[in-house]
Every structure is written in C-alpha cells, then in structure tokens.
JSON list of C-alpha atoms in Angstrom, two decimals:
[
{"chain": "P", "resi": 1, "resn": "MET", "atom": "CA", "xyz": [2.80, -9.84, -17.17]},
{"chain": "P", "resi": 2, "resn": "ILE", "atom": "CA", "xyz": [-0.70, -8.60, -15.13]},
{"chain": "P", "resi": 3, "resn": "TYR", "atom": "CA", "xyz": [-1.77, -4.46, -15.53]},
{"chain": "P", "resi": 4, "resn": "PRO", "atom": "CA", "xyz": [-4.51, -3.78, -13.36]},
{"chain": "P", "resi": 5, "resn": "GLU", "atom": "CA", "xyz": [-6.90, -0.52, -13.39]},
{"chain": "P", "resi": 6, "resn": "PHE", "atom": "CA", "xyz": [-5.38, 2.41, -11.98]},
{"chain": "P", "resi": 7, "resn": "PRO", "atom": "CA", "xyz": [-7.73, 3.81, -8.63]},
{"chain": "P", "resi": 8, "resn": "GLN", "atom": "CA", "xyz": [-9.71, 7.17, -10.15]},
{"chain": "P", "resi": 9, "resn": "SER", "atom": "CA", "xyz": [-11.43, 9.83, -8.42]},
{"chain": "P", "resi": 10, "resn": "GLY", "atom": "CA", "xyz": [-14.14, 8.01, -6.12]},
{"chain": "P", "resi": 11, "resn": "ASP", "atom": "CA", "xyz": [-12.23, 4.72, -5.91]},
{"chain": "P", "resi": 12, "resn": "VAL", "atom": "CA", "xyz": [-11.45, 3.07, -2.67]},
{"chain": "P", "resi": 13, "resn": "ILE", "atom": "CA", "xyz": [-7.97, 2.50, -1.19]},
{"chain": "P", "resi": 14, "resn": "GLY", "atom": "CA", "xyz": [-8.09, -0.46, 1.03]},
{"chain": "P", "resi": 15, "resn": "ILE", "atom": "CA", "xyz": [-5.20, -0.19, 3.21]},
{"chain": "P", "resi": 16, "resn": "CYS", "atom": "CA", "xyz": [-3.71, -2.80, 5.89]},
{"chain": "P", "resi": 17, "resn": "ALA", "atom": "CA", "xyz": [-0.51, -3.89, 8.05]},
{"chain": "P", "resi": 18, "resn": "PRO", "atom": "CA", "xyz": [1.08, -6.40, 6.91]},
{"chain": "P", "resi": 19, "resn": "SER", "atom": "CA", "xyz": [3.45, -6.32, 9.46]},
{"chain": "P", "resi": 20, "resn": "ALA", "atom": "CA", "xyz": [3.57, -2.90, 11.50]},
{"chain": "P", "resi": 21, "resn": "GLY", "atom": "CA", "xyz": [0.92, -1.11, 12.69]},
{"chain": "P", "resi": 22, "resn": "VAL", "atom": "CA", "xyz": [0.90, 2.81, 12.72]},
{"chain": "P", "resi": 23, "resn": "GLY", "atom": "CA", "xyz": [-0.84, 3.34, 16.32]},
{"chain": "P", "resi": 24, "resn": "SER", "atom": "CA", "xyz": [2.16, 4.96, 17.79]},
{"chain": "P", "resi": 25, "resn": "LYS", "atom": "CA", "xyz": [2.03, 7.85, 14.48]},
{"chain": "P", "resi": 26, "resn": "LEU", "atom": "CA", "xyz": [-1.57, 8.37, 14.47]},
{"chain": "P", "resi": 27, "resn": "ASP", "atom": "CA", "xyz": [-1.64, 12.22, 13.36]},
{"chain": "P", "resi": 28, "resn": "SER", "atom": "CA", "xyz": [1.52, 11.15, 10.66]},
{"chain": "P", "resi": 29, "resn": "PHE", "atom": "CA", "xyz": [-0.80, 8.42, 9.57]},
{"chain": "P", "resi": 30, "resn": "ASP", "atom": "CA", "xyz": [-4.08, 10.19, 9.27]},
{"chain": "P", "resi": 31, "resn": "LEU", "atom": "CA", "xyz": [-2.28, 13.45, 7.76]},
{"chain": "P", "resi": 32, "resn": "SER", "atom": "CA", "xyz": [-1.10, 11.21, 4.88]},
{"chain": "P", "resi": 33, "resn": "LEU", "atom": "CA", "xyz": [-4.89, 9.88, 4.27]},
{"chain": "P", "resi": 34, "resn": "ASP", "atom": "CA", "xyz": [-5.87, 13.44, 4.10]},
{"chain": "P", "resi": 35, "resn": "THR", "atom": "CA", "xyz": [-4.05, 13.41, 1.33]},
{"chain": "P", "resi": 36, "resn": "LEU", "atom": "CA", "xyz": [-5.97, 10.83, -0.29]},
{"chain": "P", "resi": 37, "resn": "HIS", "atom": "CA", "xyz": [-8.97, 11.87, 0.22]},
{"chain": "P", "resi": 38, "resn": "GLU", "atom": "CA", "xyz": [-8.01, 15.45, -0.69]},
{"chain": "P", "resi": 39, "resn": "LEU", "atom": "CA", "xyz": [-7.54, 13.58, -4.16]},
{"chain": "P", "resi": 40, "resn": "GLY", "atom": "CA", "xyz": [-10.38, 12.18, -4.29]},
{"chain": "P", "resi": 41, "resn": "PHE", "atom": "CA", "xyz": [-9.66, 8.54, -3.19]},
{"chain": "P", "resi": 42, "resn": "GLU", "atom": "CA", "xyz": [-11.85, 6.90, 0.14]},
{"chain": "P", "resi": 43, "resn": "THR", "atom": "CA", "xyz": [-9.67, 4.91, 2.23]},
{"chain": "P", "resi": 44, "resn": "TYR", "atom": "CA", "xyz": [-10.85, 1.84, 4.26]},
{"chain": "P", "resi": 45, "resn": "GLU", "atom": "CA", "xyz": [-8.83, 0.00, 6.20]},
{"chain": "P", "resi": 46, "resn": "THR", "atom": "CA", "xyz": [-8.73, -3.51, 8.35]},
{"chain": "P", "resi": 47, "resn": "GLU", "atom": "CA", "xyz": [-8.64, -3.85, 11.64]},
{"chain": "P", "resi": 48, "resn": "SER", "atom": "CA", "xyz": [-4.79, -3.88, 12.63]},
{"chain": "P", "resi": 49, "resn": "VAL", "atom": "CA", "xyz": [-4.29, -0.99, 10.89]},
{"chain": "P", "resi": 50, "resn": "ARG", "atom": "CA", "xyz": [-4.23, 0.95, 14.30]},
{"chain": "P", "resi": 51, "resn": "ALA", "atom": "CA", "xyz": [-2.34, -1.13, 16.27]},
{"chain": "P", "resi": 52, "resn": "ASP", "atom": "CA", "xyz": [0.13, 0.22, 18.44]},
{"chain": "P", "resi": 53, "resn": "SER", "atom": "CA", "xyz": [2.54, -3.11, 17.64]},
{"chain": "P", "resi": 54, "resn": "CYS", "atom": "CA", "xyz": [4.98, -4.54, 15.68]},
{"chain": "P", "resi": 55, "resn": "PRO", "atom": "CA", "xyz": [3.81, -6.85, 14.66]},
{"chain": "P", "resi": 56, "resn": "SER", "atom": "CA", "xyz": [0.02, -5.13, 14.44]},
{"chain": "P", "resi": 57, "resn": "ALA", "atom": "CA", "xyz": [-1.05, -8.25, 14.60]},
{"chain": "P", "resi": 58, "resn": "PRO", "atom": "CA", "xyz": [-1.06, -12.47, 14.32]},
{"chain": "P", "resi": 59, "resn": "ALA", "atom": "CA", "xyz": [0.32, -13.29, 10.93]},
{"chain": "P", "resi": 60, "resn": "ASP", "atom": "CA", "xyz": [-2.72, -15.25, 10.11]},
{"chain": "P", "resi": 61, "resn": "GLN", "atom": "CA", "xyz": [-4.44, -12.35, 10.88]},
{"chain": "P", "resi": 62, "resn": "ARG", "atom": "CA", "xyz": [-2.49, -10.58, 8.97]},
{"chain": "P", "resi": 63, "resn": "GLY", "atom": "CA", "xyz": [-3.17, -12.51, 6.03]},
{"chain": "P", "resi": 64, "resn": "TYR", "atom": "CA", "xyz": [-6.87, -12.66, 6.48]},
{"chain": "P", "resi": 65, "resn": "GLU", "atom": "CA", "xyz": [-7.01, -9.37, 6.18]},
{"chain": "P", "resi": 66, "resn": "PHE", "atom": "CA", "xyz": [-4.51, -8.63, 2.81]},
{"chain": "P", "resi": 67, "resn": "ASN", "atom": "CA", "xyz": [-6.26, -11.52, 0.98]},
{"chain": "P", "resi": 68, "resn": "SER", "atom": "CA", "xyz": [-10.20, -9.75, 2.32]},
{"chain": "P", "resi": 69, "resn": "LEU", "atom": "CA", "xyz": [-8.82, -6.22, 0.43]},
{"chain": "P", "resi": 70, "resn": "PHE", "atom": "CA", "xyz": [-8.05, -8.51, -2.88]},
{"chain": "P", "resi": 71, "resn": "ALA", "atom": "CA", "xyz": [-11.30, -9.96, -2.47]},
{"chain": "P", "resi": 72, "resn": "ASP", "atom": "CA", "xyz": [-13.31, -7.03, -1.66]},
{"chain": "P", "resi": 73, "resn": "PRO", "atom": "CA", "xyz": [-14.98, -6.30, -4.79]},
{"chain": "P", "resi": 74, "resn": "ASP", "atom": "CA", "xyz": [-15.70, -2.34, -3.75]},
{"chain": "P", "resi": 75, "resn": "ILE", "atom": "CA", "xyz": [-11.76, -1.77, -3.28]},
{"chain": "P", "resi": 76, "resn": "SER", "atom": "CA", "xyz": [-9.52, -0.29, -6.13]},
{"chain": "P", "resi": 77, "resn": "MET", "atom": "CA", "xyz": [-5.84, -0.78, -5.03]},
{"chain": "P", "resi": 78, "resn": "VAL", "atom": "CA", "xyz": [-3.77, -2.54, -1.88]},
{"chain": "P", "resi": 79, "resn": "MET", "atom": "CA", "xyz": [-1.73, -0.93, 0.07]},
{"chain": "P", "resi": 80, "resn": "SER", "atom": "CA", "xyz": [0.31, -1.27, 3.05]},
{"chain": "P", "resi": 81, "resn": "ALA", "atom": "CA", "xyz": [-0.02, 0.86, 5.99]},
{"chain": "P", "resi": 82, "resn": "SER", "atom": "CA", "xyz": [3.73, 1.12, 7.08]},
{"chain": "P", "resi": 83, "resn": "GLY", "atom": "CA", "xyz": [6.97, -1.06, 7.59]},
{"chain": "P", "resi": 84, "resn": "GLY", "atom": "CA", "xyz": [8.56, -3.51, 9.59]},
{"chain": "P", "resi": 85, "resn": "ASP", "atom": "CA", "xyz": [9.80, -6.52, 10.12]},
{"chain": "P", "resi": 86, "resn": "TYR", "atom": "CA", "xyz": [7.16, -9.19, 10.13]},
{"chain": "P", "resi": 87, "resn": "THR", "atom": "CA", "xyz": [5.72, -9.05, 6.35]},
{"chain": "P", "resi": 88, "resn": "MET", "atom": "CA", "xyz": [7.54, -12.82, 5.49]},
{"chain": "P", "resi": 89, "resn": "GLU", "atom": "CA", "xyz": [5.67, -13.75, 8.52]},
{"chain": "P", "resi": 90, "resn": "MET", "atom": "CA", "xyz": [2.22, -13.61, 6.90]},
{"chain": "P", "resi": 91, "resn": "LEU", "atom": "CA", "xyz": [3.36, -14.76, 3.46]},
{"chain": "P", "resi": 92, "resn": "PRO", "atom": "CA", "xyz": [1.96, -18.45, 4.23]},
{"chain": "P", "resi": 93, "resn": "TYR", "atom": "CA", "xyz": [-1.56, -17.22, 4.33]},
{"chain": "P", "resi": 94, "resn": "ILE", "atom": "CA", "xyz": [-1.82, -15.39, 0.54]},
{"chain": "P", "resi": 95, "resn": "ASP", "atom": "CA", "xyz": [-4.49, -17.29, -1.30]},
{"chain": "P", "resi": 96, "resn": "GLN", "atom": "CA", "xyz": [-2.68, -16.88, -3.89]},
{"chain": "P", "resi": 97, "resn": "GLU", "atom": "CA", "xyz": [-5.11, -18.05, -6.65]},
{"chain": "P", "resi": 98, "resn": "LEU", "atom": "CA", "xyz": [-7.77, -15.39, -4.74]},
{"chain": "P", "resi": 99, "resn": "LEU", "atom": "CA", "xyz": [-4.45, -12.61, -5.85]},
{"chain": "P", "resi": 100, "resn": "ARG", "atom": "CA", "xyz": [-4.79, -14.35, -9.57]},
{"chain": "P", "resi": 101, "resn": "SER", "atom": "CA", "xyz": [-8.18, -14.32, -10.45]},
{"chain": "P", "resi": 102, "resn": "CYS", "atom": "CA", "xyz": [-9.38, -9.86, -8.55]},
{"chain": "P", "resi": 103, "resn": "PRO", "atom": "CA", "xyz": [-5.94, -8.49, -10.15]},
{"chain": "P", "resi": 104, "resn": "LYS", "atom": "CA", "xyz": [-4.72, -5.32, -8.09]},
{"chain": "P", "resi": 105, "resn": "TRP", "atom": "CA", "xyz": [-2.03, -3.16, -8.11]},
{"chain": "P", "resi": 106, "resn": "PHE", "atom": "CA", "xyz": [-0.68, -3.24, -4.94]},
{"chain": "P", "resi": 107, "resn": "SER", "atom": "CA", "xyz": [1.72, -0.29, -3.56]},
{"chain": "P", "resi": 108, "resn": "GLY", "atom": "CA", "xyz": [4.41, -0.43, -0.14]},
{"chain": "P", "resi": 109, "resn": "TYR", "atom": "CA", "xyz": [7.87, -0.29, 0.29]},
{"chain": "P", "resi": 110, "resn": "SER", "atom": "CA", "xyz": [10.54, -1.81, 3.34]},
{"chain": "P", "resi": 111, "resn": "ASP", "atom": "CA", "xyz": [9.13, -4.43, 4.80]},
{"chain": "P", "resi": 112, "resn": "PRO", "atom": "CA", "xyz": [6.20, -5.18, 2.22]},
{"chain": "P", "resi": 113, "resn": "THR", "atom": "CA", "xyz": [8.47, -5.91, -0.71]},
{"chain": "P", "resi": 114, "resn": "SER", "atom": "CA", "xyz": [8.10, -9.36, 0.21]},
{"chain": "P", "resi": 115, "resn": "ILE", "atom": "CA", "xyz": [4.83, -8.88, -0.87]},
{"chain": "P", "resi": 116, "resn": "GLU", "atom": "CA", "xyz": [5.85, -7.64, -3.86]},
{"chain": "P", "resi": 117, "resn": "MET", "atom": "CA", "xyz": [8.66, -10.15, -4.68]},
{"chain": "P", "resi": 118, "resn": "LEU", "atom": "CA", "xyz": [5.52, -12.64, -4.52]},
{"chain": "P", "resi": 119, "resn": "LEU", "atom": "CA", "xyz": [3.15, -10.74, -6.56]},
{"chain": "P", "resi": 120, "resn": "THR", "atom": "CA", "xyz": [5.62, -9.72, -9.54]},
{"chain": "P", "resi": 121, "resn": "THR", "atom": "CA", "xyz": [8.10, -13.08, -9.46]},
{"chain": "P", "resi": 122, "resn": "LYS", "atom": "CA", "xyz": [5.47, -15.99, -8.96]},
{"chain": "P", "resi": 123, "resn": "LEU", "atom": "CA", "xyz": [1.77, -14.54, -9.44]},
{"chain": "P", "resi": 124, "resn": "ASP", "atom": "CA", "xyz": [3.02, -11.92, -12.48]},
{"chain": "P", "resi": 125, "resn": "LEU", "atom": "CA", "xyz": [1.05, -9.30, -10.74]},
{"chain": "P", "resi": 126, "resn": "ALA", "atom": "CA", "xyz": [2.56, -6.21, -11.42]},
{"chain": "P", "resi": 127, "resn": "SER", "atom": "CA", "xyz": [3.16, -3.40, -8.42]},
{"chain": "P", "resi": 128, "resn": "ILE", "atom": "CA", "xyz": [3.93, -0.89, -7.34]},
{"chain": "P", "resi": 129, "resn": "TYR", "atom": "CA", "xyz": [7.37, -0.40, -4.97]},
{"chain": "P", "resi": 130, "resn": "GLY", "atom": "CA", "xyz": [6.52, 2.85, -3.83]},
{"chain": "P", "resi": 131, "resn": "ALA", "atom": "CA", "xyz": [4.79, 4.74, -0.84]},
{"chain": "P", "resi": 132, "resn": "ASN", "atom": "CA", "xyz": [3.11, 2.93, 2.07]},
{"chain": "P", "resi": 133, "resn": "ALA", "atom": "CA", "xyz": [-0.77, 4.59, 3.13]},
{"chain": "P", "resi": 134, "resn": "GLY", "atom": "CA", "xyz": [1.79, 7.20, 5.90]},
{"chain": "P", "resi": 135, "resn": "ALA", "atom": "CA", "xyz": [3.95, 9.00, 3.22]},
{"chain": "P", "resi": 136, "resn": "TRP", "atom": "CA", "xyz": [2.40, 12.06, 2.35]},
{"chain": "P", "resi": 137, "resn": "ASP", "atom": "CA", "xyz": [2.22, 13.49, 6.07]},
{"chain": "P", "resi": 138, "resn": "TRP", "atom": "CA", "xyz": [4.23, 16.34, 4.52]},
{"chain": "P", "resi": 139, "resn": "ARG", "atom": "CA", "xyz": [3.23, 20.03, 4.52]},
{"chain": "P", "resi": 140, "resn": "PRO", "atom": "CA", "xyz": [3.68, 21.18, 2.02]},
{"chain": "P", "resi": 141, "resn": "LEU", "atom": "CA", "xyz": [4.44, 17.75, -0.39]},
{"chain": "P", "resi": 142, "resn": "HIS", "atom": "CA", "xyz": [8.31, 17.86, -2.13]},
{"chain": "P", "resi": 143, "resn": "GLU", "atom": "CA", "xyz": [8.56, 16.77, -5.06]},
{"chain": "P", "resi": 144, "resn": "PHE", "atom": "CA", "xyz": [8.78, 13.74, -4.64]},
{"chain": "P", "resi": 145, "resn": "GLN", "atom": "CA", "xyz": [5.58, 12.72, -2.93]},
{"chain": "P", "resi": 146, "resn": "GLU", "atom": "CA", "xyz": [3.92, 14.00, -5.70]},
{"chain": "P", "resi": 147, "resn": "ASN", "atom": "CA", "xyz": [5.20, 12.13, -8.15]},
{"chain": "P", "resi": 148, "resn": "SER", "atom": "CA", "xyz": [4.96, 8.87, -6.16]},
{"chain": "P", "resi": 149, "resn": "LEU", "atom": "CA", "xyz": [1.35, 10.22, -5.79]},
{"chain": "P", "resi": 150, "resn": "SER", "atom": "CA", "xyz": [0.87, 10.56, -9.53]},
{"chain": "P", "resi": 151, "resn": "VAL", "atom": "CA", "xyz": [2.09, 7.26, -9.58]},
{"chain": "P", "resi": 152, "resn": "LEU", "atom": "CA", "xyz": [-1.16, 5.67, -7.95]},
{"chain": "P", "resi": 153, "resn": "CYS", "atom": "CA", "xyz": [-2.80, 7.22, -10.67]},
{"chain": "P", "resi": 154, "resn": "GLY", "atom": "CA", "xyz": [-1.27, 5.85, -13.71]},
{"chain": "P", "resi": 155, "resn": "GLU", "atom": "CA", "xyz": [1.06, 8.69, -14.62]},
{"chain": "P", "resi": 156, "resn": "ILE", "atom": "CA", "xyz": [4.86, 8.21, -14.98]},
{"chain": "P", "resi": 157, "resn": "PRO", "atom": "CA", "xyz": [6.98, 12.14, -13.96]},
{"chain": "P", "resi": 158, "resn": "VAL", "atom": "CA", "xyz": [9.99, 12.65, -15.16]},
{"chain": "P", "resi": 159, "resn": "GLN", "atom": "CA", "xyz": [12.60, 10.86, -12.41]},
{"chain": "P", "resi": 160, "resn": "HIS", "atom": "CA", "xyz": [15.33, 13.02, -11.95]},
{"chain": "P", "resi": 161, "resn": "SER", "atom": "CA", "xyz": [17.55, 13.38, -8.28]},
{"chain": "P", "resi": 162, "resn": "TYR", "atom": "CA", "xyz": [16.19, 15.96, -5.52]},
{"chain": "P", "resi": 163, "resn": "ASP", "atom": "CA", "xyz": [17.37, 18.19, -2.81]},
{"chain": "P", "resi": 164, "resn": "ALA", "atom": "CA", "xyz": [16.40, 15.88, -0.17]},
{"chain": "P", "resi": 165, "resn": "TRP", "atom": "CA", "xyz": [15.03, 12.54, 0.71]},
{"chain": "P", "resi": 166, "resn": "ALA", "atom": "CA", "xyz": [12.52, 10.38, 3.43]}
]
C-alpha cells in the first residue's frame, strides 16, 4: 500500500467537487475553509466547487478537475468539497496512471467513497474516509471534528463514542 506524505502547515489542499457543488451553502463552506486556513493550510478550489448544482459539472469536467489536482506539484492533498449522488459518472475520467505516479491523500465521505474504493483496491493508494472540505463549520468545533483535522495532519486520535453526531 502506498501511503502519501501528510500535508504540513503552509501546504496547499486542493478541493474538487466530484459530485455536488457547494453553491447552496457558501457561508458554511467558507467557515469550514477558515478552519483549514487557521491551521496553516492554504486551499485551492477547482472551477466547479462553488457551483450551485448536483452534479457540479459534466462528468468529464469533474474528472479533469480531479486529475489536475493530482498532477499539480503544489497540491499536497486532495479533498472533496461535499457529497452528492454523481461521483460514479466521473470514475471513467480518472487518470489511474497519473494517480499512481503522483500519490496524494484523498479525503471525503458519502458519495466520494467510490473514488476511495478505486484508490484503495485497484491503485493500492491509501485514502482517508473522512471529512469533506465543508465539514468544519461548527463553532465551537466538536471533538469529532477536531479528531478529523488531526487525521489530516497524520495523527491518530483515540477513538471512542461521541456525545453527538453529524
């Protein structure tokens, strides 16, 4: 299994919308990005991230945008903006050889699980079944959100049942 390097403070997290855009929840999404920026990460969004639609763009465009983040040497990690229902449509447009040659962490949950299945089972590339980029919009952050942020930094928090769930 290939385990990419975890991003460090100052690194860029690339955000794409393999399924839904976040246009209907921009305030919440921006609040979440503020959390990443406060940790020292920079973020880069592909064109379809802020689309107010599901899917965020045609399948080939979503695949191109996903691939472009893996190809960009300035991007340290790739993260899904949100879930949705249309990630399966873009899977044929993922450049598997590119992902093998430029391994990076990918994080997402819900619909992006199909990407993680491809990465983990076919490409032998570890992924994080964890937060989408819009997951840190609570104030104050809950412990489960803080734990998911620590995983992005390569830490392994102690897992236990939480008093609430999202």
